Short mmCIF file of C-alpha atoms in Angstrom, two decimals:
data_model
loop_
_atom_site.label_atom_id
_atom_site.label_comp_id
_atom_site.label_asym_id
_atom_site.label_seq_id
_atom_site.Cartn_x
_atom_site.Cartn_y
_atom_site.Cartn_z
CA MET A 1 0.00 0.00 0.00
CA ARG A 2 1.38 3.38 -1.00
CA VAL A 3 0.40 6.50 0.95
CA VAL A 4 1.23 10.11 0.08
CA ILE A 5 1.45 12.39 3.10
CA ILE A 6 0.82 15.99 2.15
CA GLY A 7 2.69 18.26 4.53
CA ALA A 8 6.13 17.96 6.13
CA GLY A 9 5.20 19.78 9.31
CA ILE A 10 5.23 17.99 12.64
CA VAL A 11 1.92 16.18 12.01
CA GLY A 12 2.88 15.01 8.50
CA ALA A 13 6.31 14.00 9.79
CA ALA A 14 4.80 11.94 12.63
CA SER A 15 2.26 10.37 10.25
CA ALA A 16 5.07 9.44 7.85
CA MET A 17 7.13 7.93 10.67
CA TYR A 18 4.37 5.73 12.06
CA ALA A 19 3.09 4.74 8.60
CA ALA A 20 6.59 3.81 7.40
CA ARG A 21 7.25 1.84 10.59
CA ALA A 22 3.94 0.02 10.03
CA GLY A 23 5.36 -1.22 6.74
CA LEU A 24 3.55 1.12 4.33
CA GLU A 25 5.26 2.68 1.31
CA VAL A 26 5.35 6.37 2.22
CA VAL A 27 5.88 9.46 0.06
CA ILE A 28 6.07 12.80 1.88
CA LEU A 29 5.04 15.77 -0.25
CA ASP A 30 5.63 19.41 0.66
CA ARG A 31 6.07 22.57 -1.39
CA GLY A 32 8.55 23.93 1.17
CA PRO A 33 11.22 22.74 3.59
CA ILE A 34 10.47 20.46 6.57
CA GLY A 35 8.62 22.29 9.33
CA SER A 36 8.55 25.63 7.53
CA GLY A 37 4.88 26.38 8.24
CA THR A 38 3.21 26.62 11.63
CA THR A 39 5.62 24.01 13.07
CA SER A 40 8.37 26.63 13.16
CA ARG A 41 6.16 29.41 14.54
CA GLY A 42 5.15 28.08 17.94
CA GLU A 43 6.77 27.39 21.28
CA GLY A 44 7.03 23.60 21.18
CA ASN A 45 4.16 22.99 23.57
CA ILE A 46 3.37 19.46 24.69
CA LEU A 47 0.59 20.33 27.11
CA VAL A 48 -2.05 18.44 29.00
CA SER A 49 -2.60 21.37 31.39
CA ASP A 50 -4.69 23.54 29.05
CA LYS A 51 -7.15 20.84 28.04
CA ALA A 52 -10.52 20.08 29.61
CA PRO A 53 -11.59 16.43 29.78
CA GLY A 54 -12.77 15.24 26.35
CA PRO A 55 -11.49 13.93 23.02
CA GLU A 56 -8.58 16.40 22.76
CA LEU A 57 -7.30 15.58 26.25
CA ASP A 58 -7.57 11.84 25.47
CA LEU A 59 -5.38 12.41 22.40
CA ALA A 60 -2.99 14.65 24.39
CA LEU A 61 -2.47 12.05 27.14
CA ALA A 62 -1.84 9.35 24.53
CA SER A 63 0.52 11.66 22.68
CA ARG A 64 2.45 12.52 25.80
CA ARG A 65 3.09 8.81 26.36
CA LEU A 66 4.37 8.52 22.77
CA TRP A 67 6.61 11.60 23.17
CA THR A 68 8.22 9.90 26.16
CA ASP A 69 8.80 6.73 24.10
CA LEU A 70 10.16 8.80 21.20
CA GLY A 71 12.51 10.64 23.53
CA GLN A 72 14.15 7.28 24.19
CA ARG A 73 13.95 5.85 20.69
CA LEU A 74 15.15 8.98 18.90
CA ASP A 75 17.71 11.36 20.40
CA GLY A 76 15.52 13.11 22.99
CA ASP A 77 18.28 15.52 23.89
CA GLY A 78 18.92 16.29 20.22
CA ILE A 79 15.32 17.44 19.74
CA GLU A 80 15.44 19.36 23.04
CA LEU A 81 12.64 17.26 24.53
CA ASP A 82 12.28 18.43 28.11
CA ALA A 83 9.73 17.17 30.66
CA LYS A 84 9.99 20.48 32.49
CA GLY A 85 6.37 20.63 33.74
CA GLY A 86 3.91 23.47 33.52
CA ILE A 87 2.57 25.96 36.02
CA VAL A 88 -0.70 27.80 35.54
CA VAL A 89 -0.98 30.88 37.72
CA ALA A 90 -4.11 32.82 38.67
CA SER A 91 -4.06 36.59 38.92
CA SER A 92 -7.01 36.89 41.33
CA PRO A 93 -8.77 34.75 43.97
CA ASP A 94 -11.74 34.35 41.60
CA ALA A 95 -9.51 33.12 38.78
CA LEU A 96 -7.82 30.74 41.23
CA ARG A 97 -11.18 29.23 42.21
CA VAL A 98 -12.06 28.62 38.54
CA LEU A 99 -8.60 27.14 37.95
CA HIS A 100 -8.98 24.76 40.91
CA GLU A 101 -12.36 23.55 39.58
CA PHE A 102 -10.80 23.00 36.15
CA ALA A 103 -7.94 21.03 37.73
CA LEU A 104 -10.39 18.88 39.72
CA ASP A 105 -12.06 17.71 36.47
CA GLN A 106 -8.66 17.13 34.87
CA ARG A 107 -7.50 14.95 37.77
CA ALA A 108 -10.58 12.77 37.30
CA ALA A 109 -9.48 12.32 33.67
CA GLY A 110 -5.97 11.20 34.63
CA VAL A 111 -4.01 14.46 34.59
CA ARG A 112 -1.60 15.19 37.43
CA ALA A 113 -2.55 18.65 38.69
CA ASP A 114 -1.22 19.84 42.04
CA GLU A 115 -2.76 22.88 43.72
CA THR A 116 0.10 25.17 44.67
CA ASP A 117 0.06 28.06 47.15
CA PRO A 118 2.28 31.16 46.86
CA ALA A 119 5.07 29.52 48.90
CA GLY A 120 4.93 26.50 46.62
CA LEU A 121 5.04 28.74 43.55
CA ALA A 122 8.09 30.55 44.91
CA GLU A 123 9.86 27.24 45.38
CA LEU A 124 9.05 26.10 41.82
CA GLU A 125 9.73 29.49 40.19
CA PRO A 126 11.89 31.76 42.39
CA GLN A 127 11.55 34.77 40.06
CA LEU A 128 7.76 34.62 39.81
CA SER A 129 5.83 37.66 41.01
CA THR A 130 5.03 37.35 44.72
CA SER A 131 1.58 38.96 44.32
CA LEU A 132 -0.08 35.91 42.72
CA PRO A 133 -2.66 34.13 44.90
CA GLY A 134 -1.68 30.63 43.73
CA GLY A 135 -1.71 28.22 40.85
CA VAL A 136 -1.66 24.63 39.69
CA TYR A 137 1.47 22.63 38.89
CA TYR A 138 1.24 20.15 35.98
CA PRO A 139 4.32 17.90 36.04
CA GLN A 140 3.31 16.10 32.81
CA ASP A 141 3.71 19.17 30.57
CA MET A 142 6.71 19.01 28.24
CA GLN A 143 8.54 21.11 25.68
CA VAL A 144 10.31 20.23 22.44
CA GLN A 145 12.09 22.05 19.61
CA PRO A 146 9.47 21.32 16.94
CA VAL A 147 11.56 21.76 13.79
CA LEU A 148 14.28 19.45 15.13
CA ALA A 149 11.56 16.95 16.05
CA ALA A 150 9.97 17.12 12.56
CA HIS A 151 13.40 16.50 11.01
CA ALA A 152 14.02 13.56 13.36
CA PHE A 153 10.61 12.02 12.53
CA ILE A 154 11.22 12.33 8.79
CA ALA A 155 14.75 10.92 9.11
CA ASP A 156 13.21 7.95 10.94
CA ALA A 157 10.55 7.57 8.21
CA ILE A 158 13.24 7.66 5.50
CA ALA A 159 15.24 5.03 7.42
CA HIS A 160 12.08 2.90 7.12
CA GLY A 161 11.80 3.37 3.37
CA ALA A 162 9.91 6.67 3.00
CA ARG A 163 10.94 9.25 0.40
CA MET A 164 10.36 12.97 0.18
CA VAL A 165 9.17 14.93 -2.85
CA ARG A 166 9.37 18.73 -2.99
CA ASP A 167 6.24 19.74 -4.89
CA GLU A 168 2.78 21.17 -4.39
CA LEU A 169 -0.38 19.08 -4.51
CA ALA A 170 -2.53 20.01 -7.50
CA GLY A 171 -5.34 17.46 -7.51
CA ALA A 172 -6.54 13.92 -7.05
CA GLU A 173 -7.33 11.30 -9.71
CA LEU A 174 -10.05 8.80 -8.84
CA ARG A 175 -10.87 5.33 -10.08
CA ALA A 176 -14.28 4.51 -11.57
CA ASP A 177 -15.46 3.32 -8.14
CA GLY A 178 -14.61 6.71 -6.63
CA SER A 179 -11.49 5.61 -4.74
CA LEU A 180 -8.15 7.39 -4.99
CA ARG A 181 -5.83 6.28 -7.81
CA ALA A 182 -3.17 8.99 -7.86
CA ILE A 183 -2.37 12.56 -6.95
CA SER A 184 -1.01 15.16 -9.34
CA CYS A 185 1.47 17.89 -8.50
CA ALA A 186 1.99 21.48 -9.65
CA SER A 187 5.16 20.52 -11.56
CA GLY A 188 3.14 18.05 -13.61
CA ILE A 189 4.32 14.83 -11.98
CA ARG A 190 1.79 12.21 -10.94
CA ILE A 191 2.17 9.85 -8.00
CA GLU A 192 0.04 6.71 -7.89
CA ALA A 193 -1.27 6.18 -4.38
CA ASP A 194 -3.83 4.11 -2.51
CA ALA A 195 -4.17 6.79 0.15
CA ALA A 196 -3.44 10.49 0.63
CA VAL A 197 -3.17 12.12 4.07
CA ASN A 198 -4.00 15.81 4.34
CA ALA A 199 -1.44 16.97 6.92
CA ALA A 200 -1.27 20.51 5.59
CA GLY A 201 -2.05 22.23 8.89
CA THR A 202 -3.42 25.74 8.37
CA TRP A 203 -3.47 25.13 4.60
CA GLY A 204 -5.47 21.92 5.16
CA GLY A 205 -8.65 23.53 3.84
CA GLN A 206 -7.06 24.17 0.43
CA VAL A 207 -5.49 20.72 0.28
CA ALA A 208 -8.80 19.10 1.27
CA GLN A 209 -10.50 20.98 -1.56
CA ARG A 210 -7.90 19.73 -4.07
CA LEU A 211 -8.35 16.16 -2.82
CA GLY A 212 -12.10 16.40 -3.36
CA GLY A 213 -13.04 16.26 0.34
CA PRO A 214 -13.39 19.88 1.47
CA ILE A 215 -13.23 20.72 5.17
CA GLU A 216 -12.96 24.10 6.87
CA VAL A 217 -9.63 25.04 8.45
CA LEU A 218 -9.07 28.71 9.28
CA PRO A 219 -5.93 30.64 10.28
CA ARG A 220 -5.72 32.01 13.83
CA ARG A 221 -2.77 34.38 14.10
CA GLY A 222 -0.37 34.38 17.02
CA PHE A 223 2.75 36.33 17.93
CA VAL A 224 5.70 35.06 19.95
CA LEU A 225 8.29 37.39 21.50
CA VAL A 226 11.90 36.22 21.88
CA THR A 227 14.22 37.82 24.43
CA GLY A 228 17.98 37.80 24.18
CA PRO A 229 19.67 34.97 26.08
CA LEU A 230 19.16 35.50 29.83
CA PRO A 231 20.62 33.92 32.94
CA PRO A 232 18.19 31.19 34.15
CA THR A 233 14.89 33.01 34.78
CA VAL A 234 12.00 30.69 33.95
CA ARG A 235 12.19 26.98 34.81
CA HIS A 236 8.82 25.63 33.68
CA LYS A 237 6.17 26.49 31.16
CA VAL A 238 4.38 29.22 33.05
CA TYR A 239 1.16 30.70 31.88
CA SER A 240 -1.82 32.64 33.14
CA ALA A 241 -5.16 30.95 33.84
CA ASP A 242 -6.75 33.20 31.18
CA TYR A 243 -4.90 31.16 28.55
CA VAL A 244 -7.26 28.22 28.97
CA SER A 245 -10.38 30.28 28.34
CA ASN A 246 -8.73 32.10 25.41
CA VAL A 247 -7.77 28.83 23.73
CA ALA A 248 -11.34 27.55 24.05
CA SER A 249 -12.98 30.77 22.86
CA SER A 250 -14.14 31.31 19.30
CA ASP A 251 -13.85 35.09 19.36
CA MET A 252 -12.63 36.76 16.16
CA GLY A 253 -10.99 39.64 18.02
CA LEU A 254 -7.61 39.89 19.70
CA GLU A 255 -7.06 37.83 22.84
CA THR A 256 -3.80 37.72 24.75
CA SER A 257 -2.83 35.59 27.73
CA CYS A 258 0.76 35.20 28.58
CA VAL A 259 2.75 32.01 28.24
CA VAL A 260 6.39 32.23 29.29
CA GLU A 261 9.19 29.68 28.98
CA SER A 262 12.91 29.41 28.45
CA THR A 263 14.63 27.61 25.60
CA ARG A 264 17.86 25.66 25.74
CA GLY A 265 19.66 28.61 24.16
CA GLY A 266 18.73 30.86 27.08
CA THR A 267 16.13 32.95 25.26
CA VAL A 268 12.72 33.39 26.85
CA LEU A 269 9.67 32.91 24.63
CA ILE A 270 6.59 34.98 25.38
CA GLY A 271 3.20 34.17 23.81
CA ALA A 272 0.33 33.93 23.19
CA SER A 273 -2.03 36.05 21.15
CA ARG A 274 -5.00 34.81 19.19
CA GLU A 275 -6.76 36.67 16.38
CA ARG A 276 -8.71 35.57 13.35
CA VAL A 277 -7.58 37.99 10.67
CA GLY A 278 -6.95 35.65 7.73
CA PHE A 279 -3.34 35.28 6.59
CA ASP A 280 -2.40 38.87 7.50
CA GLY A 281 1.22 38.67 8.66
CA THR A 282 1.88 42.36 9.37
CA MET A 283 3.65 43.30 12.60
CA GLN A 284 1.28 44.51 15.33
CA PRO A 285 3.17 46.56 17.94
CA HIS A 286 0.13 46.78 20.23
CA VAL A 287 -0.04 42.97 20.43
CA VAL A 288 3.68 42.79 21.20
CA ALA A 289 3.25 45.43 23.92
CA ALA A 290 0.29 43.62 25.48
CA LEU A 291 2.17 40.32 25.61
CA ALA A 292 5.28 41.96 27.08
CA ARG A 293 3.19 43.71 29.75
CA GLN A 294 1.50 40.47 30.78
CA ALA A 295 4.82 38.60 30.94
CA ILE A 296 6.35 41.30 33.14
CA ALA A 297 3.33 41.08 35.47
CA ILE A 298 4.17 37.41 36.06
CA PHE A 299 7.99 37.68 35.90
CA PRO A 300 8.98 41.20 37.00
CA THR A 301 12.67 40.64 36.16
CA LEU A 302 11.74 40.47 32.46
CA ARG A 303 11.26 44.24 32.61
CA THR A 304 14.94 44.76 31.76
CA ALA A 305 15.16 41.97 29.17
CA LYS A 306 15.71 42.96 25.57
CA LEU A 307 13.51 41.58 22.83
CA MET A 308 15.63 39.96 20.16
CA ARG A 309 12.83 39.31 17.72
CA VAL A 310 9.13 38.72 17.30
CA TYR A 311 7.70 36.05 15.06
CA ARG A 312 4.18 35.19 14.07
CA GLY A 313 2.33 32.24 12.67
CA PHE A 314 -1.11 30.97 11.81
CA ARG A 315 -2.65 28.20 13.86
CA PRO A 316 -4.91 25.78 11.98
CA TYR A 317 -8.28 26.51 13.56
CA CYS A 318 -11.33 24.27 13.26
CA PRO A 319 -14.64 25.86 14.27
CA ASP A 320 -15.26 23.24 16.98
CA HIS A 321 -11.65 23.38 18.33
CA LEU A 322 -10.97 19.71 17.61
CA PRO A 323 -8.48 18.38 15.07
CA VAL A 324 -9.81 16.40 12.11
CA VAL A 325 -8.15 12.98 12.09
CA GLY A 326 -9.35 10.05 10.03
CA PRO A 327 -10.76 8.94 6.66
CA ASP A 328 -12.95 11.26 4.62
CA PRO A 329 -16.25 9.44 4.02
CA ARG A 330 -16.69 11.11 0.59
CA VAL A 331 -13.45 10.02 -1.13
CA ARG A 332 -12.13 6.55 -0.36
CA GLY A 333 -8.38 6.81 0.24
CA VAL A 334 -8.35 10.40 1.47
CA LEU A 335 -7.60 10.96 5.17
CA HIS A 336 -7.34 14.19 7.11
CA ALA A 337 -4.83 14.97 9.87
CA CYS A 338 -5.07 18.70 10.39
CA GLY A 339 -6.81 21.45 12.33
CA HIS A 340 -4.85 21.03 15.58
CA GLU A 341 -4.90 24.78 16.28
CA GLY A 342 -2.17 25.59 18.83
CA ALA A 343 -1.73 22.02 20.03
CA GLY A 344 -0.30 20.38 16.91
CA ILE A 345 3.19 19.84 18.27
CA GLY A 346 1.99 18.05 21.37
CA LEU A 347 -0.68 16.06 19.53
CA ALA A 348 1.53 15.06 16.58
CA PRO A 349 2.76 11.60 17.67
CA ALA A 350 -0.71 10.32 18.64
CA THR A 351 -2.15 11.84 15.44
CA GLY A 352 0.53 10.11 13.38
CA ALA A 353 -0.04 6.77 15.11
CA LEU A 354 -3.81 7.21 14.72
CA ILE A 355 -3.40 7.85 10.97
CA ALA A 356 -1.18 4.75 10.66
CA ALA A 357 -3.85 2.78 12.57
CA HIS A 358 -6.60 4.02 10.23
CA LEU A 359 -4.43 3.08 7.21
CA THR A 360 -3.51 -0.40 8.42
CA GLY A 361 -6.78 -1.23 10.16
CA GLN A 362 -5.12 -2.11 13.44
CA PRO A 363 -3.91 -0.24 16.54
CA VAL A 364 -0.44 1.32 16.30
CA ASP A 365 1.65 1.79 19.46
CA GLY A 366 -1.49 1.43 21.58
CA ILE A 367 -3.43 4.05 19.60
CA ASP A 368 -6.76 2.54 18.54
CA PRO A 369 -9.16 4.45 16.26
CA VAL A 370 -12.17 3.24 18.25
CA ASN A 371 -11.00 5.44 21.14
CA HIS A 372 -10.75 8.59 19.01
CA ARG A 373 -13.97 8.59 17.01
CA ALA A 374 -14.82 12.17 18.01
CA LEU A 375 -11.98 13.38 15.77
CA LEU A 376 -13.36 11.82 12.58
CA PRO A 377 -14.19 14.21 9.72
CA ASP A 378 -17.79 12.94 9.73
CA ARG A 379 -18.83 15.42 12.42
CA LEU A 380 -18.02 18.39 10.16
CA LEU A 381 -20.00 16.93 7.29
CA VAL A 382 -23.08 16.38 9.47
CA GLN A 383 -23.00 20.07 10.34
CA GLU A 384 -22.77 20.92 6.64
CA MET A 385 -25.96 19.02 5.89
CA SER A 386 -28.01 20.40 8.77
CA MET B 1 42.72 60.23 17.22
CA THR B 2 39.34 58.87 18.30
CA CYS B 3 39.31 55.94 20.68
CA PHE B 4 36.97 53.85 22.80
CA THR B 5 38.06 51.26 25.33
CA LEU B 6 37.43 47.51 25.30
CA ASP B 7 37.71 46.23 28.87
CA GLY B 8 39.90 49.26 29.53
CA ALA B 9 42.26 48.87 26.55
CA PRO B 10 42.12 51.60 23.86
CA VAL B 11 40.69 50.80 20.41
CA ALA B 12 41.15 53.43 17.69
CA PHE B 13 38.38 53.90 15.15
CA SER B 14 37.47 56.02 12.13
CA PRO B 15 34.38 58.21 12.41
CA GLY B 16 31.32 56.36 11.10
CA GLN B 17 32.55 52.91 12.07
CA THR B 18 30.43 50.68 14.25
CA VAL B 19 31.94 49.19 17.40
CA ALA B 20 32.03 45.81 15.63
CA ALA B 21 33.79 47.22 12.56
CA ALA B 22 36.35 48.99 14.74
CA LEU B 23 37.04 45.82 16.73
CA VAL B 24 37.53 43.74 13.59
CA ALA B 25 39.80 46.43 12.10
CA HIS B 26 41.72 46.33 15.36
CA GLY B 27 42.23 42.57 15.01
CA VAL B 28 39.62 41.52 17.57
CA TYR B 29 37.35 38.90 16.01
CA ALA B 30 35.64 37.37 19.05
CA TRP B 31 34.44 38.98 22.27
CA ARG B 32 31.78 36.68 23.60
CA THR B 33 31.58 32.94 24.34
CA THR B 34 28.70 30.52 23.97
CA ARG B 35 26.56 29.43 26.87
CA PHE B 36 27.42 25.73 27.00
CA ASN B 37 30.69 25.11 25.21
CA GLY B 38 32.43 28.43 25.71
CA ARG B 39 33.10 28.80 22.00
CA PRO B 40 34.14 32.20 20.60
CA ARG B 41 31.60 34.57 19.02
CA GLY B 42 31.90 37.96 17.35
CA VAL B 43 30.21 39.44 14.29
CA TYR B 44 28.09 36.87 12.49
CA CYS B 45 25.27 38.55 10.57
CA GLY B 46 26.53 42.11 10.96
CA ILE B 47 23.03 43.53 10.48
CA GLY B 48 21.47 43.29 13.92
CA VAL B 49 19.60 40.04 13.51
CA CYS B 50 21.65 37.28 15.15
CA PHE B 51 22.54 38.89 18.49
CA ASP B 52 25.90 37.12 18.50
CA CYS B 53 27.98 40.32 18.94
CA LEU B 54 26.58 41.48 22.29
CA LEU B 55 28.62 43.80 24.50
CA THR B 56 28.04 46.06 27.48
CA ILE B 57 28.34 49.62 26.17
CA ASP B 58 28.44 52.57 28.59
CA GLY B 59 26.80 50.39 31.23
CA ARG B 60 24.01 49.04 29.02
CA ASP B 61 24.03 45.24 28.71
CA ASP B 62 23.29 43.30 25.53
CA GLU B 63 24.06 46.05 23.02
CA ARG B 64 24.71 44.86 19.49
CA ALA B 65 28.23 45.90 18.46
CA CYS B 66 27.23 45.76 14.79
CA LEU B 67 24.53 48.41 15.20
CA THR B 68 26.28 50.74 17.65
CA LEU B 69 28.29 53.61 16.18
CA ALA B 70 31.66 53.99 17.91
CA LYS B 71 32.04 57.21 19.88
CA ASP B 72 35.09 58.78 21.45
CA GLY B 73 35.57 57.69 25.05
CA MET B 74 32.94 54.95 24.92
CA ASP B 75 33.30 52.32 27.68
CA VAL B 76 32.89 48.94 25.98
CA ARG B 77 33.04 45.76 28.02
CA THR B 78 32.78 42.07 27.23
CA GLN B 79 29.95 40.27 28.99
CA ALA B 80 29.83 37.30 31.34
CA ALA B 81 29.65 33.88 29.72
CA ALA B 82 26.15 33.28 31.11
CA ARG B 83 24.66 35.46 28.40
#
């Protein structure tokens, strides 16, 4: 069985790795370099802390287990995989109460979430503002350098027989019975394939259209600020409790809630803004200022840090905030693996294993499609008809 | 002659030169070391993007030598390896 994976971002790379390891003949197709889309524009979040119980948390917990396995199988240090843990801090007693309720539900779903008072916060993060009423510590949260990880996944896929083609998907060619026969590319080449996986992230809507199984994936812009290298300042992934409600909201307008973490190189990354403004990539100084202000409120010592650069990207946003993972019921042979919004790095391994499981018809690395039915594309099509 | 000092030692420069240009012309190619392996760093991009050429200039940390015009009497210092 030959499968073409469209997209060499983290999700396509993970899909290629698990599919190749499952013995499938894999071709990875991308118009650009590995990880050059949204994969290179985030912070490398592998989070369970920001997810309420439900299908996305189920996938996140499964994915976290796979990240741990991958850290041993691949060079975990080489991809900067770090089980540093996350801390969510509340800015007011009211916010803390809401956060504690959220954590209670998460614990019931298998997430480790430890209520932490100001003294506990100070022990975990000595430079944290002392005016915060408390927070929750999530030891399962991890961080990775996503572009290095995407490269490592694709190297592993290639070691298992996959090949990479630099081209842009143009269209799909179907057999008389409506199943996929081949895909065609912008350069004119044609690749015969039994299956095609739409792992095009934020561009997944366009790719789905070209494959004959349209789904809606929209861009949600975010900025990330990068400080110059600092002496050790931030030990964990630290973010404000507002982040959780911002992630879950569907608002078109600007939302900011700060997420702060250090990288191996000593820089501090400051996110996270969310806006639905299409693919408008222009610099927005007011967003940068808002993020910087919020970060300084949590870590006062950042006041004197210099910003080295600001980058921005476009999260692949699905209207119901769930990724689309599984076969398209309209075109036999077409599968989707996109729409992960800001969680694509963390969810990539489980998504890749789930795609390989759908392709082979059996569980892969403990990931069984029957446990992840809520992610199937069918739900979007039902909405279309109603 | 116009001069600034690097860690107290005089460095002559021509008007209009950046600190980085003056240092290179003076035969100094590296003035910072990397965080983990202590490897030498100086001008890399030369246009303010890479932040490899950081120095403390007149008491301000993390100034980019490639973007800072040299001035007479400037106090330029190399930074601790932690940065």
